[in-house]
Amino acid sequence: FMSNESSGLQLRPPTVIGQFHTLFFGSIRMFFLGVLGFAVYGNEALHFSCDPDKREVNLFCYNQFRPITPQVFWALQLVIVLVPGAFFHLYAACKSIKQEDILQKSSYTGFYIFSVFLRIVLEVVAFWLQIQLFGFKVNAIYMCDVGALEKKFNITRCMVPEHFEKTIFLIAMYTFTVITVILCVAEIFEISCRRLGFLKTQ
């Protein structure tokens, strides 16, 4: 009984691509966001300045410029995308499912493929939301509508700090999402090939 329980709790993705995806997702992507993301975006609000350089104007325009901070968005993306896999592994642990059983029993295989497919859907939705929120480029100047705050003028110019670094970081996060989706699609393909006998099951 203990050996079965242990195998369920130590369950890994049943495919080579799935294990690589876990390493890529868990290590590189989180490290990139946690370390470099803080370095690039950590003090953005403090260095965001408008004309006139008043605290209330800067704060009002920054909230308009960033409805949600990129770090928070990407952290939520990582957590939400992890949910389908977490549910599957919780189910596998409760049922004491061995790693090799996932590709041998159709019900387990279907459940696992569904979790991977759901992960793809969540990544695509996050990709679309990122485009709507941040676009593909961070401009040096942001034109802020302060009509609700200042009666003297409606539009003011704001300086966006380190805009070039932020553009590079945006492209990198888009790239990570695309790579993750490709890995998920490749994992489904690998599972199909193993089920059809084109590849040997681990």
PDB file of C-alpha atoms in Angstrom:
ATOM      1  CA  PHE A   1       0.000   0.000   0.000  1.00  0.00           C
ATOM      2  CA  MET A   2       2.788   2.427   0.865  1.00  0.00           C
ATOM      3  CA  SER A   3       4.565   1.771  -2.424  1.00  0.00           C
ATOM      4  CA  ASN A   4       1.424   2.503  -4.432  1.00  0.00           C
ATOM      5  CA  GLU A   5       0.750   5.672  -2.461  1.00  0.00           C
ATOM      6  CA  SER A   6       4.347   6.764  -2.880  1.00  0.00           C
ATOM      7  CA  SER A   7       4.254   6.199  -6.634  1.00  0.00           C
ATOM      8  CA  GLY A   8       1.086   8.280  -6.919  1.00  0.00           C
ATOM      9  CA  LEU A   9       2.508  11.151  -4.873  1.00  0.00           C
ATOM     10  CA  GLN A  10       5.750  11.132  -6.859  1.00  0.00           C
ATOM     11  CA  LEU A  11       3.954  11.004 -10.194  1.00  0.00           C
ATOM     12  CA  ARG A  12       5.680  12.802 -13.023  1.00  0.00           C
ATOM     13  CA  PRO A  13       4.344  13.688 -16.476  1.00  0.00           C
ATOM     14  CA  PRO A  14       4.144  10.428 -18.475  1.00  0.00           C
ATOM     15  CA  THR A  15       5.969  11.779 -21.525  1.00  0.00           C
ATOM     16  CA  VAL A  16       9.450  13.082 -22.227  1.00  0.00           C
ATOM     17  CA  ILE A  17       8.030  16.328 -23.580  1.00  0.00           C
ATOM     18  CA  GLY A  18       5.802  16.686 -20.519  1.00  0.00           C
ATOM     19  CA  GLN A  19       8.777  16.328 -18.199  1.00  0.00           C
ATOM     20  CA  PHE A  20      10.744  18.870 -20.231  1.00  0.00           C
ATOM     21  CA  HIS A  21       7.749  21.218 -20.143  1.00  0.00           C
ATOM     22  CA  THR A  22       7.597  20.915 -16.350  1.00  0.00           C
ATOM     23  CA  LEU A  23      11.294  21.787 -16.126  1.00  0.00           C
ATOM     24  CA  PHE A  24      10.907  24.661 -18.594  1.00  0.00           C
ATOM     25  CA  PHE A  25       7.748  25.950 -16.966  1.00  0.00           C
ATOM     26  CA  GLY A  26       8.849  25.529 -13.377  1.00  0.00           C
ATOM     27  CA  SER A  27      12.418  26.714 -13.653  1.00  0.00           C
ATOM     28  CA  ILE A  28      13.196  29.023 -16.552  1.00  0.00           C
ATOM     29  CA  ARG A  29       9.875  30.829 -16.846  1.00  0.00           C
ATOM     30  CA  MET A  30       9.398  31.433 -13.116  1.00  0.00           C
ATOM     31  CA  PHE A  31      13.043  32.459 -12.652  1.00  0.00           C
ATOM     32  CA  PHE A  32      12.777  34.881 -15.565  1.00  0.00           C
ATOM     33  CA  LEU A  33       9.624  36.457 -14.158  1.00  0.00           C
ATOM     34  CA  GLY A  34      10.694  36.474 -10.516  1.00  0.00           C
ATOM     35  CA  VAL A  35      14.201  37.866 -10.944  1.00  0.00           C
ATOM     36  CA  LEU A  36      14.293  39.838 -14.181  1.00  0.00           C
ATOM     37  CA  GLY A  37      10.645  40.899 -13.968  1.00  0.00           C
ATOM     38  CA  PHE A  38      11.238  42.584 -10.623  1.00  0.00           C
ATOM     39  CA  ALA A  39      14.394  44.252 -11.929  1.00  0.00           C
ATOM     40  CA  VAL A  40      12.592  45.688 -14.972  1.00  0.00           C
ATOM     41  CA  TYR A  41       9.207  46.567 -13.453  1.00  0.00           C
ATOM     42  CA  GLY A  42       9.947  46.862  -9.743  1.00  0.00           C
ATOM     43  CA  ASN A  43      10.283  50.663  -9.532  1.00  0.00           C
ATOM     44  CA  GLU A  44       8.215  51.629 -12.558  1.00  0.00           C
ATOM     45  CA  ALA A  45       5.561  53.532 -10.596  1.00  0.00           C
ATOM     46  CA  LEU A  46       8.197  55.611  -8.775  1.00  0.00           C
ATOM     47  CA  HIS A  47       9.923  56.689 -12.006  1.00  0.00           C
ATOM     48  CA  PHE A  48       6.748  57.289 -14.022  1.00  0.00           C
ATOM     49  CA  SER A  49       6.489  61.080 -14.418  1.00  0.00           C
ATOM     50  CA  CYS A  50       4.094  63.384 -16.232  1.00  0.00           C
ATOM     51  CA  ASP A  51       3.876  67.058 -17.138  1.00  0.00           C
ATOM     52  CA  PRO A  52       3.115  68.710 -14.732  1.00  0.00           C
ATOM     53  CA  ASP A  53       5.149  66.529 -12.384  1.00  0.00           C
ATOM     54  CA  LYS A  54       2.601  66.296  -9.587  1.00  0.00           C
ATOM     55  CA  ARG A  55       2.102  63.253  -7.408  1.00  0.00           C
ATOM     56  CA  GLU A  56      -1.641  63.062  -8.040  1.00  0.00           C
ATOM     57  CA  VAL A  57      -1.180  63.442 -11.806  1.00  0.00           C
ATOM     58  CA  ASN A  58       1.570  60.817 -11.899  1.00  0.00           C
ATOM     59  CA  LEU A  59      -0.504  58.367  -9.870  1.00  0.00           C
ATOM     60  CA  PHE A  60      -3.670  58.993 -11.905  1.00  0.00           C
ATOM     61  CA  CYS A  61      -1.860  58.515 -15.224  1.00  0.00           C
ATOM     62  CA  TYR A  62       0.087  55.491 -14.044  1.00  0.00           C
ATOM     63  CA  ASN A  63      -3.146  53.757 -13.027  1.00  0.00           C
ATOM     64  CA  GLN A  64      -4.491  54.589 -16.472  1.00  0.00           C
ATOM     65  CA  PHE A  65      -1.300  53.349 -18.135  1.00  0.00           C
ATOM     66  CA  ARG A  66      -1.227  50.140 -16.056  1.00  0.00           C
ATOM     67  CA  PRO A  67      -4.736  48.863 -15.203  1.00  0.00           C
ATOM     68  CA  ILE A  68      -2.879  45.789 -13.919  1.00  0.00           C
ATOM     69  CA  THR A  69       0.861  45.546 -13.399  1.00  0.00           C
ATOM     70  CA  PRO A  70       2.624  43.072 -15.703  1.00  0.00           C
ATOM     71  CA  GLN A  71       4.161  41.167 -12.781  1.00  0.00           C
ATOM     72  CA  VAL A  72       0.746  40.508 -11.261  1.00  0.00           C
ATOM     73  CA  PHE A  73      -0.724  39.491 -14.626  1.00  0.00           C
ATOM     74  CA  TRP A  74       2.068  37.042 -15.429  1.00  0.00           C
ATOM     75  CA  ALA A  75       2.069  35.610 -11.906  1.00  0.00           C
ATOM     76  CA  LEU A  76      -1.683  34.982 -12.197  1.00  0.00           C
ATOM     77  CA  GLN A  77      -1.110  33.429 -15.612  1.00  0.00           C
ATOM     78  CA  LEU A  78       1.471  30.994 -14.232  1.00  0.00           C
ATOM     79  CA  VAL A  79      -0.750  29.998 -11.311  1.00  0.00           C
ATOM     80  CA  ILE A  80      -3.899  29.552 -13.418  1.00  0.00           C
ATOM     81  CA  VAL A  81      -2.099  27.536 -16.096  1.00  0.00           C
ATOM     82  CA  LEU A  82      -0.750  25.218 -13.389  1.00  0.00           C
ATOM     83  CA  VAL A  83      -4.271  24.402 -12.145  1.00  0.00           C
ATOM     84  CA  PRO A  84      -5.235  21.705 -14.736  1.00  0.00           C
ATOM     85  CA  GLY A  85      -2.025  19.755 -14.131  1.00  0.00           C
ATOM     86  CA  ALA A  86      -2.386  20.158 -10.371  1.00  0.00           C
ATOM     87  CA  PHE A  87      -5.911  18.721 -10.494  1.00  0.00           C
ATOM     88  CA  PHE A  88      -4.719  15.742 -12.518  1.00  0.00           C
ATOM     89  CA  HIS A  89      -1.828  15.006 -10.172  1.00  0.00           C
ATOM     90  CA  LEU A  90      -4.129  15.355  -7.164  1.00  0.00           C
ATOM     91  CA  TYR A  91      -6.521  12.888  -8.797  1.00  0.00           C
ATOM     92  CA  ALA A  92      -3.624  10.541  -9.595  1.00  0.00           C
ATOM     93  CA  ALA A  93      -2.340  10.746  -6.032  1.00  0.00           C
ATOM     94  CA  CYS A  94      -5.780   9.984  -4.584  1.00  0.00           C
ATOM     95  CA  LYS A  95      -6.202   7.009  -6.936  1.00  0.00           C
ATOM     96  CA  SER A  96      -2.586   5.848  -6.498  1.00  0.00           C
ATOM     97  CA  ILE A  97      -2.125   5.882 -10.260  1.00  0.00           C
ATOM     98  CA  LYS A  98       1.304   4.827 -11.434  1.00  0.00           C
ATOM     99  CA  GLN A  99       3.089   6.762 -14.140  1.00  0.00           C
ATOM    100  CA  GLU A 100       2.944   3.912 -16.645  1.00  0.00           C
ATOM    101  CA  ASP A 101      -0.823   3.488 -16.096  1.00  0.00           C
ATOM    102  CA  ILE A 102      -1.569   6.912 -17.578  1.00  0.00           C
ATOM    103  CA  LEU A 103      -0.686   5.788 -21.102  1.00  0.00           C
ATOM    104  CA  GLN A 104      -2.112   2.283 -20.743  1.00  0.00           C
ATOM    105  CA  LYS A 105      -5.661   3.020 -19.584  1.00  0.00           C
ATOM    106  CA  SER A 106      -7.855   5.066 -21.898  1.00  0.00           C
ATOM    107  CA  SER A 107      -9.686   6.865 -19.085  1.00  0.00           C
ATOM    108  CA  TYR A 108      -6.434   8.072 -17.503  1.00  0.00           C
ATOM    109  CA  THR A 109      -5.010   9.027 -20.899  1.00  0.00           C
ATOM    110  CA  GLY A 110      -8.134  10.978 -21.800  1.00  0.00           C
ATOM    111  CA  PHE A 111      -8.116  12.813 -18.481  1.00  0.00           C
ATOM    112  CA  TYR A 112      -4.458  13.707 -18.871  1.00  0.00           C
ATOM    113  CA  ILE A 113      -4.901  14.888 -22.481  1.00  0.00           C
ATOM    114  CA  PHE A 114      -7.846  17.018 -21.349  1.00  0.00           C
ATOM    115  CA  SER A 115      -5.672  18.665 -18.694  1.00  0.00           C
ATOM    116  CA  VAL A 116      -2.998  19.427 -21.308  1.00  0.00           C
ATOM    117  CA  PHE A 117      -5.606  20.762 -23.745  1.00  0.00           C
ATOM    118  CA  LEU A 118      -7.078  22.972 -21.028  1.00  0.00           C
ATOM    119  CA  ARG A 119      -3.595  24.290 -20.343  1.00  0.00           C
ATOM    120  CA  ILE A 120      -3.315  25.239 -24.033  1.00  0.00           C
ATOM    121  CA  VAL A 121      -6.646  27.085 -23.903  1.00  0.00           C
ATOM    122  CA  LEU A 122      -5.594  29.018 -20.799  1.00  0.00           C
ATOM    123  CA  GLU A 123      -2.263  29.983 -22.375  1.00  0.00           C
ATOM    124  CA  VAL A 124      -3.993  31.214 -25.543  1.00  0.00           C
ATOM    125  CA  VAL A 125      -6.486  33.269 -23.508  1.00  0.00           C
ATOM    126  CA  ALA A 126      -3.606  34.754 -21.489  1.00  0.00           C
ATOM    127  CA  PHE A 127      -1.761  35.516 -24.744  1.00  0.00           C
ATOM    128  CA  TRP A 128      -4.792  37.409 -26.071  1.00  0.00           C
ATOM    129  CA  LEU A 129      -5.275  39.302 -22.805  1.00  0.00           C
ATOM    130  CA  GLN A 130      -1.621  40.295 -22.774  1.00  0.00           C
ATOM    131  CA  ILE A 131      -2.016  41.785 -26.246  1.00  0.00           C
ATOM    132  CA  GLN A 132      -5.067  43.762 -25.118  1.00  0.00           C
ATOM    133  CA  LEU A 133      -3.377  45.031 -21.960  1.00  0.00           C
ATOM    134  CA  PHE A 134       0.228  45.622 -22.994  1.00  0.00           C
ATOM    135  CA  GLY A 135       0.522  45.323 -26.776  1.00  0.00           C
ATOM    136  CA  PHE A 136       3.855  44.398 -28.330  1.00  0.00           C
ATOM    137  CA  LYS A 137       5.798  47.589 -27.652  1.00  0.00           C
ATOM    138  CA  VAL A 138       6.230  50.035 -24.786  1.00  0.00           C
ATOM    139  CA  ASN A 139       6.535  53.600 -26.068  1.00  0.00           C
ATOM    140  CA  ALA A 140       8.729  56.188 -24.389  1.00  0.00           C
ATOM    141  CA  ILE A 141       5.846  58.673 -24.231  1.00  0.00           C
ATOM    142  CA  TYR A 142       2.348  57.934 -22.936  1.00  0.00           C
ATOM    143  CA  MET A 143      -0.435  60.418 -23.654  1.00  0.00           C
ATOM    144  CA  CYS A 144      -2.643  60.486 -20.569  1.00  0.00           C
ATOM    145  CA  ASP A 145      -6.229  61.699 -20.463  1.00  0.00           C
ATOM    146  CA  VAL A 146      -6.500  63.712 -17.248  1.00  0.00           C
ATOM    147  CA  GLY A 147      -9.769  65.442 -18.042  1.00  0.00           C
ATOM    148  CA  ALA A 148     -11.390  63.951 -14.949  1.00  0.00           C
ATOM    149  CA  LEU A 149      -8.530  65.210 -12.751  1.00  0.00           C
ATOM    150  CA  GLU A 150      -7.395  68.560 -14.148  1.00  0.00           C
ATOM    151  CA  LYS A 151      -9.726  71.253 -15.493  1.00  0.00           C
ATOM    152  CA  LYS A 152      -6.965  73.226 -17.220  1.00  0.00           C
ATOM    153  CA  PHE A 153      -6.085  70.535 -19.757  1.00  0.00           C
ATOM    154  CA  ASN A 154      -7.267  67.110 -20.931  1.00  0.00           C
ATOM    155  CA  ILE A 155      -4.142  65.435 -22.287  1.00  0.00           C
ATOM    156  CA  THR A 156      -0.697  65.345 -20.735  1.00  0.00           C
ATOM    157  CA  ARG A 157       2.581  63.698 -21.713  1.00  0.00           C
ATOM    158  CA  CYS A 158       4.114  61.082 -19.453  1.00  0.00           C
ATOM    159  CA  MET A 159       7.579  59.555 -19.588  1.00  0.00           C
ATOM    160  CA  VAL A 160       7.723  55.765 -19.367  1.00  0.00           C
ATOM    161  CA  PRO A 161      10.963  54.632 -17.701  1.00  0.00           C
ATOM    162  CA  GLU A 162      13.126  51.927 -19.317  1.00  0.00           C
ATOM    163  CA  HIS A 163      10.665  51.478 -22.179  1.00  0.00           C
ATOM    164  CA  PHE A 164      13.136  49.563 -24.362  1.00  0.00           C
ATOM    165  CA  GLU A 165      13.870  46.994 -21.641  1.00  0.00           C
ATOM    166  CA  LYS A 166      10.142  46.543 -21.076  1.00  0.00           C
ATOM    167  CA  THR A 167       9.591  45.930 -24.791  1.00  0.00           C
ATOM    168  CA  ILE A 168      12.240  43.198 -24.771  1.00  0.00           C
ATOM    169  CA  PHE A 169      10.664  41.651 -21.682  1.00  0.00           C
ATOM    170  CA  LEU A 170       7.206  41.718 -23.313  1.00  0.00           C
ATOM    171  CA  ILE A 171       8.511  39.885 -26.377  1.00  0.00           C
ATOM    172  CA  ALA A 172      10.229  37.357 -24.116  1.00  0.00           C
ATOM    173  CA  MET A 173       6.982  36.631 -22.238  1.00  0.00           C
ATOM    174  CA  TYR A 174       5.123  36.218 -25.528  1.00  0.00           C
ATOM    175  CA  THR A 175       7.847  33.814 -26.637  1.00  0.00           C
ATOM    176  CA  PHE A 176       7.563  31.781 -23.431  1.00  0.00           C
ATOM    177  CA  THR A 177       3.804  31.454 -23.952  1.00  0.00           C
ATOM    178  CA  VAL A 178       4.262  30.310 -27.561  1.00  0.00           C
ATOM    179  CA  ILE A 179       6.929  27.770 -26.542  1.00  0.00           C
ATOM    180  CA  THR A 180       4.675  26.435 -23.793  1.00  0.00           C
ATOM    181  CA  VAL A 181       1.758  25.987 -26.222  1.00  0.00           C
ATOM    182  CA  ILE A 182       4.032  24.229 -28.728  1.00  0.00           C
ATOM    183  CA  LEU A 183       5.290  21.883 -25.988  1.00  0.00           C
ATOM    184  CA  CYS A 184       1.712  21.077 -24.934  1.00  0.00           C
ATOM    185  CA  VAL A 185       0.695  20.314 -28.527  1.00  0.00           C
ATOM    186  CA  ALA A 186       3.820  18.196 -28.968  1.00  0.00           C
ATOM    187  CA  GLU A 187       3.004  16.323 -25.757  1.00  0.00           C
ATOM    188  CA  ILE A 188      -0.485  15.455 -27.024  1.00  0.00           C
ATOM    189  CA  PHE A 189       1.123  14.266 -30.277  1.00  0.00           C
ATOM    190  CA  GLU A 190       3.626  12.142 -28.327  1.00  0.00           C
ATOM    191  CA  ILE A 191       0.830  10.579 -26.275  1.00  0.00           C
ATOM    192  CA  SER A 192      -1.086   9.763 -29.469  1.00  0.00           C
ATOM    193  CA  CYS A 193       1.997   8.148 -31.003  1.00  0.00           C
ATOM    194  CA  ARG A 194       2.576   6.040 -27.886  1.00  0.00           C
ATOM    195  CA  ARG A 195      -1.058   4.936 -27.796  1.00  0.00           C
ATOM    196  CA  LEU A 196      -0.865   3.952 -31.460  1.00  0.00           C
ATOM    197  CA  GLY A 197       2.369   2.073 -30.894  1.00  0.00           C
ATOM    198  CA  PHE A 198       4.663   4.284 -32.951  1.00  0.00           C
ATOM    199  CA  LEU A 199       6.728   5.037 -29.848  1.00  0.00           C
ATOM    200  CA  LYS A 200       7.574   2.734 -27.008  1.00  0.00           C
ATOM    201  CA  THR A 201       5.821   3.489 -23.747  1.00  0.00           C
ATOM    202  CA  GLN A 202       8.173   4.406 -20.943  1.00  0.00           C
TER     203      GLN A 202
END
